[in-house]
Amino acid sequence: MRLNAKQIAAYTGGTFAVEPLDPRALLTGITWDSRDVCAGDLYVALPGERADGHDFVAAALSAGALGALVMQPMAEDVRALARELGAAVIDVPDTAGAVTDLAREWRSHLQGRVIALTGSTGKTTTKNLVRDVLAAAHSVVATVGNQNNELGVPKTLLSAEPETEAVVVEMGMRGTGQIAELCSFVRPDWGLVVNVGESHIELLGSRENIARAKAELLRELPEGTGLAFVNAADDFAGFVRAEARLDARRVPCVLFDGSPDAAARRVAADAADVVRPAVWAEQVELDEQGRPRFVLHAAGFGGSDAAAPHGEQASCSLNLRGLHNVGNACAAAAVGRALGMPLAA
């Protein structure tokens, strides 16, 4: 993020309780934890059940914040401190909503590809793998930890610079429509669904409803230019593709598959003449510490795999433990391959 206080006020519908000393000074980060403030940050005062962020505005400004978003009148001593430090205090109707408003506007400044992912299990691990794969060849910003909610998602966008080549956004959900709402300001170019499980089934009632909620991500991809990534081993893979209307909307789909049946499923797809770009694993085994090693395959991407009868292949081993991480790794490799990275890289 690189915005001055006047831009922030305009984007959030705010008014100045204290104007900045230098209206051209850029705020370069955002936080709502006064203990994490870095010089040049925008501090967001969020009300909470245990503590109210407005009580820590002075501490944030003293720590180097160049501005604060508030939704309550500030005491005179706090305003005096802001004036003394040259910082802005911006009054907005809703501080949490203002974070989304900022991200919505900042998204238009981003020149790189925005890649969003969701899933019932393994989405944070997969996000980390996508981040690390892409970082081998590109500048990358990704969701920190599992900050995949209404605050963490906009913060991820705001953490990127205009020239960042790839922004990897993890999206969580607890109900229908939530992923679509996140997509309304993230505007992902590419979308990846790790799997459809039973998380939040008590809220959504069935795996079909969970799949519909996950498919919102793919349904929001731009027609004609978007790219979807779907887990071929998931029994709801076809349902998700159909629910998102990928073929009708001309959104290509890349399949990834880390299951023991991956090779057979690929052969069946060839026979049915519904071949899609794909990344899959064969010859999977675990070492003595439970870490997978396997042969990674890719086909259908063109370029270096076009001349090979069975696509590209490369030996792969993971530091992560568990067979379930083979599928997560294939997902990350699929994103990298779609960005033009050689499979070996």
Short mmCIF file of C-alpha atoms in Angstrom, two decimals:
data_model
loop_
_atom_site.label_atom_id
_atom_site.label_comp_id
_atom_site.label_asym_id
_atom_site.label_seq_id
_atom_site.Cartn_x
_atom_site.Cartn_y
_atom_site.Cartn_z
CA MET A 1 0.00 0.00 0.00
CA ARG A 2 1.22 3.47 -0.88
CA LEU A 3 -1.53 6.03 -0.25
CA ASN A 4 -1.58 9.49 1.23
CA ALA A 5 -4.02 10.54 3.92
CA LYS A 6 -6.27 12.44 1.51
CA GLN A 7 -6.63 9.38 -0.70
CA ILE A 8 -7.43 7.24 2.34
CA ALA A 9 -10.07 9.70 3.49
CA ALA A 10 -11.61 9.81 0.01
CA TYR A 11 -11.64 6.03 -0.40
CA THR A 12 -13.22 5.41 3.00
CA GLY A 13 -15.72 8.29 3.04
CA GLY A 14 -13.84 9.76 6.01
CA THR A 15 -13.33 13.26 7.33
CA PHE A 16 -10.26 14.64 9.04
CA ALA A 17 -10.39 14.99 12.80
CA VAL A 18 -6.72 15.96 12.45
CA GLU A 19 -5.19 16.81 9.08
CA PRO A 20 -1.73 15.49 8.19
CA LEU A 21 1.22 17.86 8.40
CA ASP A 22 2.41 16.68 4.98
CA PRO A 23 -0.52 15.77 2.73
CA ARG A 24 1.87 14.09 0.26
CA ALA A 25 3.35 11.68 2.81
CA LEU A 26 2.57 8.07 1.92
CA LEU A 27 1.23 5.53 4.38
CA THR A 28 2.82 2.21 3.52
CA GLY A 29 1.22 -0.42 5.77
CA ILE A 30 -1.90 -1.18 7.76
CA THR A 31 -2.49 -2.75 11.18
CA TRP A 32 -5.09 -2.85 13.92
CA ASP A 33 -2.64 -4.05 16.57
CA SER A 34 -0.83 -1.12 18.19
CA ARG A 35 1.96 -3.51 19.23
CA ASP A 36 2.77 -4.26 15.58
CA VAL A 37 2.93 -0.69 14.30
CA CYS A 38 5.79 0.12 11.93
CA ALA A 39 6.82 3.60 10.88
CA GLY A 40 4.48 4.87 8.16
CA ASP A 41 1.58 2.56 9.02
CA LEU A 42 -2.11 3.32 9.04
CA TYR A 43 -3.58 2.22 12.37
CA VAL A 44 -7.19 1.04 12.35
CA ALA A 45 -9.09 1.37 15.64
CA LEU A 46 -11.39 -1.65 15.79
CA PRO A 47 -13.90 -2.05 18.61
CA GLY A 48 -13.73 -5.47 20.26
CA GLU A 49 -15.28 -7.55 23.01
CA ARG A 50 -12.20 -7.45 25.22
CA ALA A 51 -10.52 -4.23 24.15
CA ASP A 52 -11.35 -1.20 22.07
CA GLY A 53 -8.75 -0.17 19.53
CA HIS A 54 -9.61 3.47 20.13
CA ASP A 55 -7.88 3.19 23.51
CA PHE A 56 -4.58 2.54 21.72
CA VAL A 57 -4.57 5.30 19.09
CA ALA A 58 -2.04 7.35 21.07
CA ALA A 59 0.25 4.33 21.45
CA ALA A 60 0.04 3.62 17.71
CA LEU A 61 0.86 7.20 16.79
CA SER A 62 3.77 7.25 19.24
CA ALA A 63 5.07 4.03 17.65
CA GLY A 64 5.25 5.70 14.23
CA ALA A 65 1.83 5.39 12.63
CA LEU A 66 1.28 8.23 10.15
CA GLY A 67 -2.47 8.00 10.41
CA ALA A 68 -5.37 6.45 12.29
CA LEU A 69 -8.85 5.45 11.22
CA VAL A 70 -11.37 5.98 14.03
CA MET A 71 -15.13 5.86 14.45
CA GLN A 72 -15.35 7.61 17.82
CA PRO A 73 -14.45 11.17 18.86
CA MET A 74 -10.85 11.32 20.04
CA ALA A 75 -9.86 13.08 23.27
CA GLU A 76 -8.06 16.40 22.92
CA ASP A 77 -4.76 14.97 24.17
CA VAL A 78 -4.84 12.33 21.42
CA ARG A 79 -5.58 14.94 18.76
CA ALA A 80 -2.83 17.15 20.16
CA LEU A 81 -0.38 14.25 19.93
CA ALA A 82 -1.38 13.64 16.30
CA ARG A 83 -0.81 17.30 15.46
CA GLU A 84 2.55 17.25 17.23
CA LEU A 85 3.64 14.17 15.28
CA GLY A 86 2.17 15.38 11.98
CA ALA A 87 -0.12 12.35 11.74
CA ALA A 88 -3.66 12.26 10.36
CA VAL A 89 -6.72 11.13 12.30
CA ILE A 90 -9.56 10.17 9.96
CA ASP A 91 -13.11 9.69 11.21
CA VAL A 92 -15.04 7.04 9.26
CA PRO A 93 -18.51 5.52 9.70
CA ASP A 94 -17.13 2.02 10.29
CA THR A 95 -13.45 1.18 10.70
CA ALA A 96 -13.77 -2.49 9.72
CA GLY A 97 -15.72 -1.53 6.60
CA ALA A 98 -13.10 1.10 5.82
CA VAL A 99 -10.44 -1.62 5.54
CA THR A 100 -12.52 -3.29 2.83
CA ASP A 101 -13.13 0.06 1.12
CA LEU A 102 -9.38 0.71 1.01
CA ALA A 103 -8.67 -2.75 -0.40
CA ARG A 104 -11.40 -2.34 -3.03
CA GLU A 105 -9.74 0.84 -4.30
CA TRP A 106 -6.17 -0.43 -3.91
CA ARG A 107 -7.01 -3.48 -6.03
CA SER A 108 -7.17 -1.25 -9.11
CA HIS A 109 -3.53 -0.24 -8.49
CA LEU A 110 -2.27 -3.84 -8.61
CA GLN A 111 -0.68 -4.80 -11.90
CA GLY A 112 0.13 -8.43 -11.13
CA ARG A 113 -2.05 -11.51 -11.12
CA VAL A 114 -4.34 -12.02 -8.13
CA ILE A 115 -4.79 -15.71 -7.29
CA ALA A 116 -7.42 -16.70 -4.72
CA LEU A 117 -7.89 -20.10 -3.16
CA THR A 118 -10.32 -21.80 -0.84
CA GLY A 119 -11.06 -25.30 0.40
CA SER A 120 -12.42 -27.25 3.32
CA THR A 121 -9.02 -28.53 4.47
CA GLY A 122 -5.42 -27.77 3.58
CA LYS A 123 -5.98 -24.32 2.15
CA THR A 124 -3.35 -22.62 4.34
CA THR A 125 -0.75 -25.27 3.50
CA THR A 126 -1.63 -25.04 -0.19
CA LYS A 127 -1.45 -21.24 -0.05
CA ASN A 128 2.03 -21.48 1.46
CA LEU A 129 3.12 -23.94 -1.24
CA VAL A 130 1.74 -21.72 -4.02
CA ARG A 131 3.57 -18.75 -2.48
CA ASP A 132 6.86 -20.62 -2.28
CA VAL A 133 6.61 -22.08 -5.78
CA LEU A 134 5.88 -18.70 -7.36
CA ALA A 135 8.57 -16.97 -5.30
CA ALA A 136 11.17 -18.98 -7.22
CA ALA A 137 10.50 -16.79 -10.26
CA HIS A 138 8.22 -13.90 -9.24
CA SER A 139 7.68 -11.26 -6.59
CA VAL A 140 4.88 -12.56 -4.38
CA VAL A 141 2.66 -11.35 -1.54
CA ALA A 142 0.46 -13.93 0.20
CA THR A 143 -1.98 -14.13 3.08
CA VAL A 144 -0.10 -14.29 6.36
CA GLY A 145 -0.89 -17.41 8.38
CA ASN A 146 -4.58 -18.19 8.13
CA GLN A 147 -5.82 -14.58 8.03
CA ASN A 148 -8.50 -15.51 5.52
CA ASN A 149 -11.52 -13.59 6.87
CA GLU A 150 -13.19 -10.22 6.31
CA LEU A 151 -10.16 -8.38 7.73
CA GLY A 152 -7.32 -10.65 6.70
CA VAL A 153 -8.32 -10.80 3.03
CA PRO A 154 -8.30 -7.02 2.45
CA LYS A 155 -5.07 -6.76 4.46
CA THR A 156 -3.43 -9.17 2.01
CA LEU A 157 -4.32 -6.93 -0.93
CA LEU A 158 -3.12 -3.85 0.95
CA SER A 159 0.20 -5.58 1.67
CA ALA A 160 1.00 -5.78 -2.04
CA GLU A 161 2.74 -3.11 -4.09
CA PRO A 162 1.48 -2.10 -7.53
CA GLU A 163 4.35 -3.96 -9.20
CA THR A 164 3.97 -7.19 -7.17
CA GLU A 165 3.78 -9.95 -9.76
CA ALA A 166 1.53 -12.38 -7.87
CA VAL A 167 -0.84 -11.86 -4.93
CA VAL A 168 -2.00 -15.11 -3.32
CA VAL A 169 -5.18 -14.67 -1.29
CA GLU A 170 -6.57 -17.36 0.98
CA MET A 171 -10.34 -17.19 1.50
CA GLY A 172 -12.28 -18.83 4.30
CA MET A 173 -16.04 -19.00 4.64
CA ARG A 174 -18.69 -19.98 7.15
CA GLY A 175 -21.75 -19.61 4.95
CA THR A 176 -23.21 -19.07 1.51
CA GLY A 177 -22.33 -15.78 -0.17
CA GLN A 178 -19.26 -15.01 1.91
CA ILE A 179 -16.71 -15.99 -0.72
CA ALA A 180 -18.66 -14.07 -3.36
CA GLU A 181 -18.54 -11.01 -1.09
CA LEU A 182 -14.76 -11.33 -0.71
CA CYS A 183 -14.43 -11.72 -4.47
CA SER A 184 -16.38 -8.50 -5.01
CA PHE A 185 -13.31 -6.49 -3.97
CA VAL A 186 -10.48 -9.01 -4.44
CA ARG A 187 -11.52 -9.53 -8.08
CA PRO A 188 -9.33 -12.63 -8.52
CA ASP A 189 -7.84 -13.40 -11.92
CA TRP A 190 -7.34 -17.07 -11.05
CA GLY A 191 -9.13 -19.25 -8.51
CA LEU A 192 -8.23 -22.57 -6.90
CA VAL A 193 -10.52 -24.92 -4.95
CA VAL A 194 -8.40 -27.29 -2.85
CA ASN A 195 -11.25 -29.66 -1.97
CA VAL A 196 -14.82 -29.96 -0.72
CA GLY A 197 -15.08 -31.52 2.73
CA GLU A 198 -17.41 -31.28 5.69
CA SER A 199 -16.13 -28.17 7.46
CA HIS A 200 -19.11 -26.01 8.50
CA ILE A 201 -21.58 -28.68 7.45
CA GLU A 202 -23.53 -27.81 10.60
CA LEU A 203 -24.12 -24.35 9.10
CA LEU A 204 -24.60 -25.32 5.46
CA GLY A 205 -26.42 -28.62 5.88
CA SER A 206 -24.76 -30.75 3.20
CA ARG A 207 -21.59 -31.21 1.18
CA GLU A 208 -23.52 -30.05 -1.88
CA ASN A 209 -24.15 -26.71 -0.21
CA ILE A 210 -20.50 -26.52 0.83
CA ALA A 211 -19.49 -27.20 -2.78
CA ARG A 212 -21.84 -24.45 -3.98
CA ALA A 213 -20.24 -22.03 -1.51
CA LYS A 214 -16.72 -23.00 -2.66
CA ALA A 215 -17.77 -22.70 -6.31
CA GLU A 216 -18.55 -19.02 -5.71
CA LEU A 217 -14.82 -18.36 -6.11
CA LEU A 218 -14.71 -19.90 -9.58
CA ARG A 219 -18.03 -18.35 -10.56
CA GLU A 220 -16.58 -14.89 -9.89
CA LEU A 221 -13.58 -15.37 -12.19
CA PRO A 222 -13.60 -13.07 -15.22
CA GLU A 223 -15.19 -14.56 -18.31
CA GLY A 224 -12.71 -15.27 -21.08
CA THR A 225 -9.60 -14.33 -19.08
CA GLY A 226 -9.95 -16.20 -15.78
CA LEU A 227 -8.37 -19.54 -14.98
CA ALA A 228 -9.72 -22.16 -12.56
CA PHE A 229 -7.81 -24.90 -10.72
CA VAL A 230 -9.80 -27.90 -9.48
CA ASN A 231 -8.82 -31.04 -7.58
CA ALA A 232 -9.57 -33.94 -9.95
CA ALA A 233 -9.44 -36.40 -7.05
CA ASP A 234 -12.28 -34.68 -5.22
CA ASP A 235 -15.66 -36.32 -5.74
CA PHE A 236 -17.24 -32.88 -6.12
CA ALA A 237 -14.83 -31.72 -8.85
CA GLY A 238 -17.41 -31.99 -11.63
CA PHE A 239 -20.11 -30.44 -9.46
CA VAL A 240 -17.92 -27.43 -8.68
CA ARG A 241 -17.03 -26.92 -12.36
CA ALA A 242 -20.68 -27.15 -13.39
CA GLU A 243 -21.87 -24.89 -10.58
CA ALA A 244 -19.35 -22.24 -11.64
CA ARG A 245 -20.41 -22.62 -15.30
CA LEU A 246 -16.76 -22.61 -16.36
CA ASP A 247 -17.27 -23.96 -19.88
CA ALA A 248 -20.24 -21.72 -20.62
CA ARG A 249 -18.32 -18.68 -19.43
CA ARG A 250 -15.15 -19.66 -21.31
CA VAL A 251 -13.04 -20.03 -18.18
CA PRO A 252 -10.42 -22.76 -18.75
CA CYS A 253 -9.88 -25.33 -15.99
CA VAL A 254 -6.57 -26.84 -14.87
CA LEU A 255 -6.79 -30.12 -12.96
CA PHE A 256 -4.42 -31.25 -10.21
CA ASP A 257 -4.36 -34.71 -8.70
CA GLY A 258 -2.22 -36.19 -5.94
CA SER A 259 -4.22 -39.37 -5.46
CA PRO A 260 -3.11 -42.96 -6.12
CA ASP A 261 -5.62 -43.02 -9.00
CA ALA A 262 -4.18 -39.95 -10.74
CA ALA A 263 -2.59 -41.77 -13.68
CA ALA A 264 -5.70 -43.87 -14.34
CA ARG A 265 -7.90 -40.80 -14.15
CA ARG A 266 -5.68 -39.04 -16.67
CA VAL A 267 -5.87 -42.01 -19.07
CA ALA A 268 -9.66 -42.04 -18.73
CA ALA A 269 -9.78 -38.32 -19.53
CA ASP A 270 -7.67 -38.90 -22.65
CA ALA A 271 -9.99 -41.68 -23.77
CA ALA A 272 -13.05 -39.50 -23.25
CA ASP A 273 -11.42 -36.68 -25.25
CA VAL A 274 -11.98 -34.16 -22.44
CA VAL A 275 -8.30 -33.51 -21.87
CA ARG A 276 -7.55 -30.44 -19.78
CA PRO A 277 -4.20 -29.06 -18.64
CA ALA A 278 -3.22 -31.08 -15.61
CA VAL A 279 -0.55 -31.71 -13.00
CA TRP A 280 -0.49 -35.04 -11.20
CA ALA A 281 1.74 -37.36 -9.18
CA GLU A 282 2.86 -40.93 -9.86
CA GLN A 283 5.10 -43.41 -8.02
CA VAL A 284 4.25 -41.87 -4.67
CA GLU A 285 6.00 -43.24 -1.61
CA LEU A 286 6.84 -42.07 1.89
CA ASP A 287 10.31 -41.95 3.39
CA GLU A 288 11.08 -43.15 6.91
CA GLN A 289 9.84 -39.84 8.33
CA GLY A 290 6.54 -39.88 6.43
CA ARG A 291 7.61 -37.33 3.82
CA PRO A 292 6.31 -37.97 0.30
CA ARG A 293 8.47 -38.34 -2.75
CA PHE A 294 7.03 -38.88 -6.19
CA VAL A 295 7.28 -38.14 -9.89
CA LEU A 296 5.47 -34.95 -10.79
CA HIS A 297 3.79 -34.85 -14.22
CA ALA A 298 2.32 -31.98 -16.25
CA ALA A 299 0.57 -32.00 -19.60
CA GLY A 300 -1.61 -29.75 -21.70
CA PHE A 301 0.18 -26.48 -20.97
CA GLY A 302 1.95 -26.21 -24.31
CA GLY A 303 5.53 -25.02 -24.50
CA SER A 304 8.10 -27.54 -23.30
CA ASP A 305 5.55 -30.29 -22.66
CA ALA A 306 3.97 -30.10 -26.10
CA ALA A 307 6.53 -32.35 -27.81
CA ALA A 308 6.64 -34.99 -25.06
CA PRO A 309 4.11 -37.82 -25.53
CA HIS A 310 3.28 -37.90 -21.85
CA GLY A 311 4.06 -34.30 -20.96
CA GLU A 312 6.77 -33.13 -18.62
CA GLN A 313 7.92 -34.97 -15.56
CA ALA A 314 10.26 -34.20 -12.67
CA SER A 315 11.24 -35.94 -9.44
CA CYS A 316 9.87 -34.25 -6.36
CA SER A 317 10.21 -34.65 -2.60
CA LEU A 318 8.51 -32.73 0.18
CA ASN A 319 9.65 -31.62 3.60
CA LEU A 320 6.01 -31.84 4.68
CA ARG A 321 4.70 -35.11 6.08
CA GLY A 322 1.65 -37.04 4.91
CA LEU A 323 0.21 -38.31 1.64
CA HIS A 324 -2.45 -35.61 1.70
CA ASN A 325 0.24 -33.03 0.95
CA VAL A 326 0.92 -34.62 -2.44
CA GLY A 327 -2.33 -33.13 -3.73
CA ASN A 328 -1.51 -29.77 -2.17
CA ALA A 329 1.89 -29.82 -3.87
CA CYS A 330 0.31 -30.71 -7.22
CA ALA A 331 -2.02 -27.72 -6.82
CA ALA A 332 0.93 -25.39 -6.25
CA ALA A 333 2.85 -26.86 -9.17
CA ALA A 334 -0.20 -26.40 -11.40
CA VAL A 335 -0.30 -22.69 -10.60
CA GLY A 336 3.42 -22.34 -11.26
CA ARG A 337 3.18 -24.26 -14.53
CA ALA A 338 0.24 -22.11 -15.66
CA LEU A 339 2.43 -19.06 -15.04
CA GLY A 340 5.00 -20.50 -17.43
CA MET A 341 7.46 -21.92 -14.92
CA PRO A 342 9.20 -25.16 -16.01
CA LEU A 343 8.01 -28.15 -14.02
CA ALA A 344 11.50 -28.82 -12.68
CA ALA A 345 11.62 -25.31 -11.20
#
